[in-house]
PDB file of N, CA and C in Angstrom:
ATOM      1  N   MET M   1    -153.814-119.493 -60.179  1.00 52.00           N
ATOM      2  CA  MET M   1    -153.521-119.239 -58.787  1.00 52.00           C
ATOM      3  C   MET M   1    -152.008-119.057 -58.639  1.00 52.00           C
ATOM      4  N   LYS M   2    -151.595-117.999 -58.000  1.00 53.00           N
ATOM      5  CA  LYS M   2    -150.192-117.687 -57.812  1.00 53.00           C
ATOM      6  C   LYS M   2    -149.796-117.968 -56.364  1.00 53.00           C
ATOM      7  N   LEU M   3    -148.677-118.693 -56.188  1.00 50.00           N
ATOM      8  CA  LEU M   3    -148.184-119.004 -54.846  1.00 50.00           C
ATOM      9  C   LEU M   3    -146.913-118.216 -54.579  1.00 50.00           C
ATOM     10  N   ASN M   4    -146.809-117.662 -53.425  1.00 53.00           N
ATOM     11  CA  ASN M   4    -145.584-117.002 -53.002  1.00 53.00           C
ATOM     12  C   ASN M   4    -144.789-117.966 -52.136  1.00 53.00           C
ATOM     13  N   CYS M   5    -143.581-118.258 -52.570  1.00 48.00           N
ATOM     14  CA  CYS M   5    -142.736-119.202 -51.823  1.00 48.00           C
ATOM     15  C   CYS M   5    -141.375-118.586 -51.575  1.00 48.00           C
ATOM     16  N   ILE M   6    -140.849-118.839 -50.437  1.00 49.00           N
ATOM     17  CA  ILE M   6    -139.473-118.475 -50.114  1.00 49.00           C
ATOM     18  C   ILE M   6    -138.735-119.769 -49.806  1.00 49.00           C
ATOM     19  N   ILE M   7    -137.661-119.961 -50.508  1.00 47.00           N
ATOM     20  CA  ILE M   7    -136.875-121.180 -50.300  1.00 47.00           C
ATOM     21  C   ILE M   7    -135.508-120.779 -49.768  1.00 47.00           C
ATOM     22  N   PHE M   8    -135.109-121.386 -48.669  1.00 48.00           N
ATOM     23  CA  PHE M   8    -133.808-121.117 -48.056  1.00 48.00           C
ATOM     24  C   PHE M   8    -132.893-122.308 -48.289  1.00 48.00           C
ATOM     25  N   PHE M   9    -131.693-122.047 -48.739  1.00 46.00           N
ATOM     26  CA  PHE M   9    -130.679-123.083 -48.878  1.00 46.00           C
ATOM     27  C   PHE M   9    -129.585-122.784 -47.860  1.00 46.00           C
ATOM     28  N   LEU M  10    -129.398-123.673 -46.940  1.00 49.00           N
ATOM     29  CA  LEU M  10    -128.396-123.497 -45.895  1.00 49.00           C
ATOM     30  C   LEU M  10    -127.223-124.432 -46.136  1.00 49.00           C
ATOM     31  N   ASP M  11    -126.038-123.932 -45.911  1.00 52.00           N
ATOM     32  CA  ASP M  11    -124.868-124.800 -45.968  1.00 52.00           C
ATOM     33  C   ASP M  11    -124.894-125.721 -44.766  1.00 52.00           C
ATOM     34  N   ALA M  12    -124.586-126.959 -44.985  1.00 48.00           N
ATOM     35  CA  ALA M  12    -124.570-127.926 -43.884  1.00 48.00           C
ATOM     36  C   ALA M  12    -123.185-128.535 -43.790  1.00 48.00           C
ATOM     37  N   ASN M  13    -122.729-128.708 -42.593  1.00 48.00           N
ATOM     38  CA  ASN M  13    -121.439-129.355 -42.356  1.00 48.00           C
ATOM     39  C   ASN M  13    -121.644-130.591 -41.513  1.00 48.00           C
ATOM     40  N   MET M  14    -120.969-131.669 -41.898  1.00 47.00           N
ATOM     41  CA  MET M  14    -120.980-132.868 -41.068  1.00 47.00           C
ATOM     42  C   MET M  14    -119.802-132.760 -40.123  1.00 47.00           C
ATOM     43  N   MET M  15    -120.021-133.088 -38.884  1.00 51.00           N
ATOM     44  CA  MET M  15    -118.913-133.058 -37.934  1.00 51.00           C
ATOM     45  C   MET M  15    -119.167-134.060 -36.827  1.00 51.00           C
ATOM     46  N   SER M  16    -118.103-134.500 -36.240  1.00 58.00           N
ATOM     47  CA  SER M  16    -118.239-135.361 -35.073  1.00 58.00           C
ATOM     48  C   SER M  16    -117.920-134.525 -33.845  1.00 58.00           C
ATOM     49  N   GLU M  17    -118.436-134.940 -32.739  1.00 66.00           N
ATOM     50  CA  GLU M  17    -118.197-134.206 -31.498  1.00 66.00           C
ATOM     51  C   GLU M  17    -116.782-134.492 -30.997  1.00 66.00           C
ATOM     52  N   PRO M  18    -116.209-133.550 -30.261  1.00 70.00           N
ATOM     53  CA  PRO M  18    -114.890-133.830 -29.664  1.00 70.00           C
ATOM     54  C   PRO M  18    -114.964-135.076 -28.783  1.00 70.00           C
ATOM     55  N   ARG M  19    -113.955-135.868 -28.831  1.00 79.00           N
ATOM     56  CA  ARG M  19    -113.956-137.129 -28.090  1.00 79.00           C
ATOM     57  C   ARG M  19    -112.856-137.157 -27.048  1.00 79.00           C
ATOM     58  N   ASP M  20    -113.116-137.882 -25.977  1.00 87.00           N
ATOM     59  CA  ASP M  20    -112.098-138.201 -24.979  1.00 87.00           C
ATOM     60  C   ASP M  20    -111.899-139.713 -25.024  1.00 87.00           C
ATOM     61  N   CYS M  21    -110.660-140.131 -24.878  1.00 91.00           N
ATOM     62  CA  CYS M  21    -110.385-141.560 -24.824  1.00 91.00           C
ATOM     63  C   CYS M  21    -111.005-142.116 -23.550  1.00 91.00           C
ATOM     64  N   ASN M  22    -111.717-143.234 -23.663  1.00 92.00           N
ATOM     65  CA  ASN M  22    -112.358-143.830 -22.494  1.00 92.00           C
ATOM     66  C   ASN M  22    -111.375-144.543 -21.570  1.00 92.00           C
ATOM     67  N   LYS M  23    -110.169-144.790 -22.038  1.00 93.00           N
ATOM     68  CA  LYS M  23    -109.184-145.478 -21.203  1.00 93.00           C
ATOM     69  C   LYS M  23    -108.298-144.485 -20.449  1.00 93.00           C
ATOM     70  N   CYS M  24    -107.716-143.503 -21.171  1.00 94.00           N
ATOM     71  CA  CYS M  24    -106.771-142.585 -20.524  1.00 94.00           C
ATOM     72  C   CYS M  24    -107.353-141.177 -20.337  1.00 94.00           C
ATOM     73  N   ASP M  25    -108.570-140.937 -20.786  1.00 90.00           N
ATOM     74  CA  ASP M  25    -109.267-139.648 -20.661  1.00 90.00           C
ATOM     75  C   ASP M  25    -108.579-138.494 -21.378  1.00 90.00           C
ATOM     76  N   ARG M  26    -107.666-138.806 -22.301  1.00 87.00           N
ATOM     77  CA  ARG M  26    -107.002-137.745 -23.060  1.00 87.00           C
ATOM     78  C   ARG M  26    -107.956-137.224 -24.134  1.00 87.00           C
ATOM     79  N   LYS M  27    -108.031-135.889 -24.256  1.00 84.00           N
ATOM     80  CA  LYS M  27    -108.861-135.295 -25.297  1.00 84.00           C
ATOM     81  C   LYS M  27    -108.137-135.439 -26.628  1.00 84.00           C
ATOM     82  N   MET M  28    -108.837-135.959 -27.619  1.00 77.00           N
ATOM     83  CA  MET M  28    -108.233-136.168 -28.925  1.00 77.00           C
ATOM     84  C   MET M  28    -108.223-134.869 -29.713  1.00 77.00           C
ATOM     85  N   ASP M  29    -107.102-134.605 -30.367  1.00 75.00           N
ATOM     86  CA  ASP M  29    -106.913-133.377 -31.120  1.00 75.00           C
ATOM     87  C   ASP M  29    -107.672-133.403 -32.438  1.00 75.00           C
ATOM     88  N   LYS M  30    -107.798-132.204 -33.030  1.00 70.00           N
ATOM     89  CA  LYS M  30    -108.432-132.089 -34.335  1.00 70.00           C
ATOM     90  C   LYS M  30    -107.675-132.961 -35.339  1.00 70.00           C
ATOM     91  N   ASP M  31    -108.400-133.645 -36.178  1.00 73.00           N
ATOM     92  CA  ASP M  31    -107.853-134.520 -37.220  1.00 73.00           C
ATOM     93  C   ASP M  31    -107.155-135.763 -36.670  1.00 73.00           C
ATOM     94  N   GLU M  32    -107.333-136.067 -35.400  1.00 80.00           N
ATOM     95  CA  GLU M  32    -106.704-137.256 -34.820  1.00 80.00           C
ATOM     96  C   GLU M  32    -107.597-138.470 -35.026  1.00 80.00           C
ATOM     97  N   LEU M  33    -106.983-139.573 -35.366  1.00 82.00           N
ATOM     98  CA  LEU M  33    -107.729-140.814 -35.537  1.00 82.00           C
ATOM     99  C   LEU M  33    -108.082-141.406 -34.185  1.00 82.00           C
ATOM    100  N   PHE M  34    -109.258-142.035 -34.112  1.00 86.00           N
ATOM    101  CA  PHE M  34    -109.619-142.767 -32.915  1.00 86.00           C
ATOM    102  C   PHE M  34    -110.443-143.977 -33.313  1.00 86.00           C
ATOM    103  N   TYR M  35    -110.629-144.863 -32.373  1.00 89.00           N
ATOM    104  CA  TYR M  35    -111.348-146.108 -32.638  1.00 89.00           C
ATOM    105  C   TYR M  35    -112.645-146.102 -31.846  1.00 89.00           C
ATOM    106  N   HIS M  36    -113.727-146.365 -32.552  1.00 88.00           N
ATOM    107  CA  HIS M  36    -115.058-146.366 -31.941  1.00 88.00           C
ATOM    108  C   HIS M  36    -115.614-147.784 -31.978  1.00 88.00           C
ATOM    109  N   SER M  37    -116.110-148.245 -30.839  1.00 90.00           N
ATOM    110  CA  SER M  37    -116.653-149.597 -30.745  1.00 90.00           C
ATOM    111  C   SER M  37    -117.927-149.732 -31.570  1.00 90.00           C
ATOM    112  N   LYS M  38    -118.032-150.837 -32.296  1.00 89.00           N
ATOM    113  CA  LYS M  38    -119.242-151.101 -33.074  1.00 89.00           C
ATOM    114  C   LYS M  38    -120.401-151.515 -32.168  1.00 89.00           C
ATOM    115  N   ASP M  39    -120.094-152.100 -31.018  1.00 90.00           N
ATOM    116  CA  ASP M  39    -121.126-152.612 -30.117  1.00 90.00           C
ATOM    117  C   ASP M  39    -121.482-151.640 -28.994  1.00 90.00           C
ATOM    118  N   ASP M  40    -120.485-150.930 -28.495  1.00 88.00           N
ATOM    119  CA  ASP M  40    -120.685-150.038 -27.349  1.00 88.00           C
ATOM    120  C   ASP M  40    -120.569-148.587 -27.807  1.00 88.00           C
ATOM    121  N   GLU M  41    -121.692-147.870 -27.846  1.00 83.00           N
ATOM    122  CA  GLU M  41    -121.716-146.489 -28.335  1.00 83.00           C
ATOM    123  C   GLU M  41    -120.826-145.559 -27.513  1.00 83.00           C
ATOM    124  N   ASP M  42    -120.544-145.905 -26.279  1.00 84.00           N
ATOM    125  CA  ASP M  42    -119.777-145.035 -25.387  1.00 84.00           C
ATOM    126  C   ASP M  42    -118.301-145.397 -25.305  1.00 84.00           C
ATOM    127  N   LEU M  43    -117.829-146.266 -26.180  1.00 89.00           N
ATOM    128  CA  LEU M  43    -116.435-146.702 -26.092  1.00 89.00           C
ATOM    129  C   LEU M  43    -115.624-146.152 -27.260  1.00 89.00           C
ATOM    130  N   ASP M  44    -114.794-145.146 -26.962  1.00 89.00           N
ATOM    131  CA  ASP M  44    -113.872-144.549 -27.921  1.00 89.00           C
ATOM    132  C   ASP M  44    -112.465-144.663 -27.365  1.00 89.00           C
ATOM    133  N   LEU M  45    -111.525-145.083 -28.196  1.00 91.00           N
ATOM    134  CA  LEU M  45    -110.140-145.242 -27.750  1.00 91.00           C
ATOM    135  C   LEU M  45    -109.196-144.478 -28.670  1.00 91.00           C
ATOM    136  N   CYS M  46    -108.201-143.823 -28.069  1.00 90.00           N
ATOM    137  CA  CYS M  46    -107.148-143.199 -28.869  1.00 90.00           C
ATOM    138  C   CYS M  46    -106.302-144.323 -29.468  1.00 90.00           C
ATOM    139  N   THR M  47    -105.472-143.991 -30.436  1.00 89.00           N
ATOM    140  CA  THR M  47    -104.676-145.028 -31.103  1.00 89.00           C
ATOM    141  C   THR M  47    -103.719-145.731 -30.144  1.00 89.00           C
ATOM    142  N   THR M  48    -103.161-144.990 -29.198  1.00 92.00           N
ATOM    143  CA  THR M  48    -102.226-145.587 -28.237  1.00 92.00           C
ATOM    144  C   THR M  48    -102.921-146.640 -27.374  1.00 92.00           C
ATOM    145  N   CYS M  49    -104.060-146.278 -26.791  1.00 94.00           N
ATOM    146  CA  CYS M  49    -104.785-147.224 -25.932  1.00 94.00           C
ATOM    147  C   CYS M  49    -105.332-148.398 -26.740  1.00 94.00           C
ATOM    148  N   PHE M  50    -105.783-148.132 -27.953  1.00 93.00           N
ATOM    149  CA  PHE M  50    -106.280-149.202 -28.821  1.00 93.00           C
ATOM    150  C   PHE M  50    -105.165-150.215 -29.089  1.00 93.00           C
ATOM    151  N   ASP M  51    -103.976-149.721 -29.470  1.00 94.00           N
ATOM    152  CA  ASP M  51    -102.846-150.615 -29.758  1.00 94.00           C
ATOM    153  C   ASP M  51    -102.446-151.436 -28.533  1.00 94.00           C
ATOM    154  N   LYS M  52    -102.435-150.808 -27.354  1.00 95.00           N
ATOM    155  CA  LYS M  52    -102.083-151.524 -26.118  1.00 95.00           C
ATOM    156  C   LYS M  52    -103.080-152.641 -25.838  1.00 95.00           C
ATOM    157  N   LYS M  53    -104.372-152.339 -25.976  1.00 94.00           N
ATOM    158  CA  LYS M  53    -105.393-153.354 -25.685  1.00 94.00           C
ATOM    159  C   LYS M  53    -105.373-154.492 -26.702  1.00 94.00           C
ATOM    160  N   VAL M  54    -105.097-154.167 -27.959  1.00 94.00           N
ATOM    161  CA  VAL M  54    -105.004-155.204 -28.989  1.00 94.00           C
ATOM    162  C   VAL M  54    -103.792-156.095 -28.712  1.00 94.00           C
ATOM    163  N   ASN M  55    -102.650-155.475 -28.373  1.00 95.00           N
ATOM    164  CA  ASN M  55    -101.438-156.255 -28.087  1.00 95.00           C
ATOM    165  C   ASN M  55    -101.614-157.161 -26.874  1.00 95.00           C
ATOM    166  N   LYS M  56    -102.383-156.730 -25.891  1.00 94.00           N
ATOM    167  CA  LYS M  56    -102.654-157.553 -24.708  1.00 94.00           C
ATOM    168  C   LYS M  56    -103.810-158.522 -24.943  1.00 94.00           C
ATOM    169  N   ARG M  57    -104.372-158.465 -26.154  1.00 93.00           N
ATOM    170  CA  ARG M  57    -105.497-159.326 -26.564  1.00 93.00           C
ATOM    171  C   ARG M  57    -106.734-159.146 -25.694  1.00 93.00           C
ATOM    172  N   LYS M  58    -106.934-157.917 -25.205  1.00 92.00           N
ATOM    173  CA  LYS M  58    -108.123-157.619 -24.409  1.00 92.00           C
ATOM    174  C   LYS M  58    -109.296-157.224 -25.288  1.00 92.00           C
ATOM    175  N   ILE M  59    -108.992-156.769 -26.515  1.00 92.00           N
ATOM    176  CA  ILE M  59    -110.040-156.418 -27.470  1.00 92.00           C
ATOM    177  C   ILE M  59    -109.651-156.965 -28.836  1.00 92.00           C
ATOM    178  N   SER M  60    -110.653-157.073 -29.694  1.00 93.00           N
ATOM    179  CA  SER M  60    -110.410-157.506 -31.064  1.00 93.00           C
ATOM    180  C   SER M  60    -110.555-156.297 -31.992  1.00 93.00           C
ATOM    181  N   PRO M  61    -109.618-156.111 -32.919  1.00 92.00           N
ATOM    182  CA  PRO M  61    -109.724-154.990 -33.851  1.00 92.00           C
ATOM    183  C   PRO M  61    -111.012-155.034 -34.679  1.00 92.00           C
ATOM    184  N   ASP M  62    -111.549-156.236 -34.874  1.00 92.00           N
ATOM    185  CA  ASP M  62    -112.783-156.379 -35.661  1.00 92.00           C
ATOM    186  C   ASP M  62    -113.995-155.759 -34.981  1.00 92.00           C
ATOM    187  N   ASP M  63    -113.903-155.526 -33.669  1.00 93.00           N
ATOM    188  CA  ASP M  63    -115.028-154.954 -32.920  1.00 93.00           C
ATOM    189  C   ASP M  63    -115.035-153.424 -32.967  1.00 93.00           C
ATOM    190  N   PHE M  64    -114.056-152.838 -33.665  1.00 91.00           N
ATOM    191  CA  PHE M  64    -113.928-151.381 -33.703  1.00 91.00           C
ATOM    192  C   PHE M  64    -113.909-150.882 -35.138  1.00 91.00           C
ATOM    193  N   GLN M  65    -114.292-149.650 -35.286  1.00 88.00           N
ATOM    194  CA  GLN M  65    -114.141-149.000 -36.583  1.00 88.00           C
ATOM    195  C   GLN M  65    -113.284-147.753 -36.411  1.00 88.00           C
ATOM    196  N   LEU M  66    -112.443-147.502 -37.381  1.00 86.00           N
ATOM    197  CA  LEU M  66    -111.557-146.342 -37.349  1.00 86.00           C
ATOM    198  C   LEU M  66    -112.358-145.102 -37.721  1.00 86.00           C
ATOM    199  N   MET M  67    -112.207-144.050 -36.927  1.00 82.00           N
ATOM    200  CA  MET M  67    -112.929-142.803 -37.180  1.00 82.00           C
ATOM    201  C   MET M  67    -111.936-141.656 -37.067  1.00 82.00           C
ATOM    202  N   VAL M  68    -112.388-140.476 -37.435  1.00 74.00           N
ATOM    203  CA  VAL M  68    -111.545-139.296 -37.316  1.00 74.00           C
ATOM    204  C   VAL M  68    -112.374-138.177 -36.695  1.00 74.00           C
ATOM    205  N   TYR M  69    -111.750-137.442 -35.804  1.00 65.00           N
ATOM    206  CA  TYR M  69    -112.382-136.288 -35.196  1.00 65.00           C
ATOM    207  C   TYR M  69    -112.120-135.127 -36.127  1.00 65.00           C
ATOM    208  N   CYS M  70    -113.172-134.440 -36.554  1.00 60.00           N
ATOM    209  CA  CYS M  70    -112.987-133.353 -37.505  1.00 60.00           C
ATOM    210  C   CYS M  70    -113.877-132.166 -37.157  1.00 60.00           C
ATOM    211  N   LEU M  71    -113.467-130.996 -37.606  1.00 56.00           N
ATOM    212  CA  LEU M  71    -114.236-129.774 -37.424  1.00 56.00           C
ATOM    213  C   LEU M  71    -114.596-129.204 -38.782  1.00 56.00           C
ATOM    214  N   PRO M  72    -115.715-128.537 -38.881  1.00 58.00           N
ATOM    215  CA  PRO M  72    -116.066-127.918 -40.163  1.00 58.00           C
ATOM    216  C   PRO M  72    -115.112-126.771 -40.476  1.00 58.00           C
ATOM    217  N   PRO M  73    -114.995-126.403 -41.743  1.00 61.00           N
ATOM    218  CA  PRO M  73    -114.091-125.306 -42.110  1.00 61.00           C
ATOM    219  C   PRO M  73    -114.446-124.012 -41.365  1.00 61.00           C
ATOM    220  N   GLY M  74    -113.417-123.260 -41.016  1.00 58.00           N
ATOM    221  CA  GLY M  74    -113.631-121.980 -40.363  1.00 58.00           C
ATOM    222  C   GLY M  74    -113.598-121.995 -38.856  1.00 58.00           C
ATOM    223  N   ILE M  75    -113.431-123.176 -38.254  1.00 52.00           N
ATOM    224  CA  ILE M  75    -113.395-123.239 -36.785  1.00 52.00           C
ATOM    225  C   ILE M  75    -111.979-123.488 -36.349  1.00 52.00           C
TER     226      ILE M  75
END
C-alpha cells in the first residue's frame, strides 16, 4: 500500500508582545529589559519604575522576573 504524504516545515519564531509599563504607561522599546510579576500576569514594569518601587520598598525583587521585549528577525 502506497501513501501520499505532504509534509510542511515552517520556520517558527518566539516573540513576546510589545509591552507598556503598568506604572508610567511608557511603551518599551525593542530589546529593552522589563520586569514581569511572577504572581500578577498583568504587571509589567520598566527598569526605571521597578528600581523606584524597590528603593521605596513597595515591591520585592524576588516577586519579579527579568524579561526582554524582542522581535523576530526581519521586523
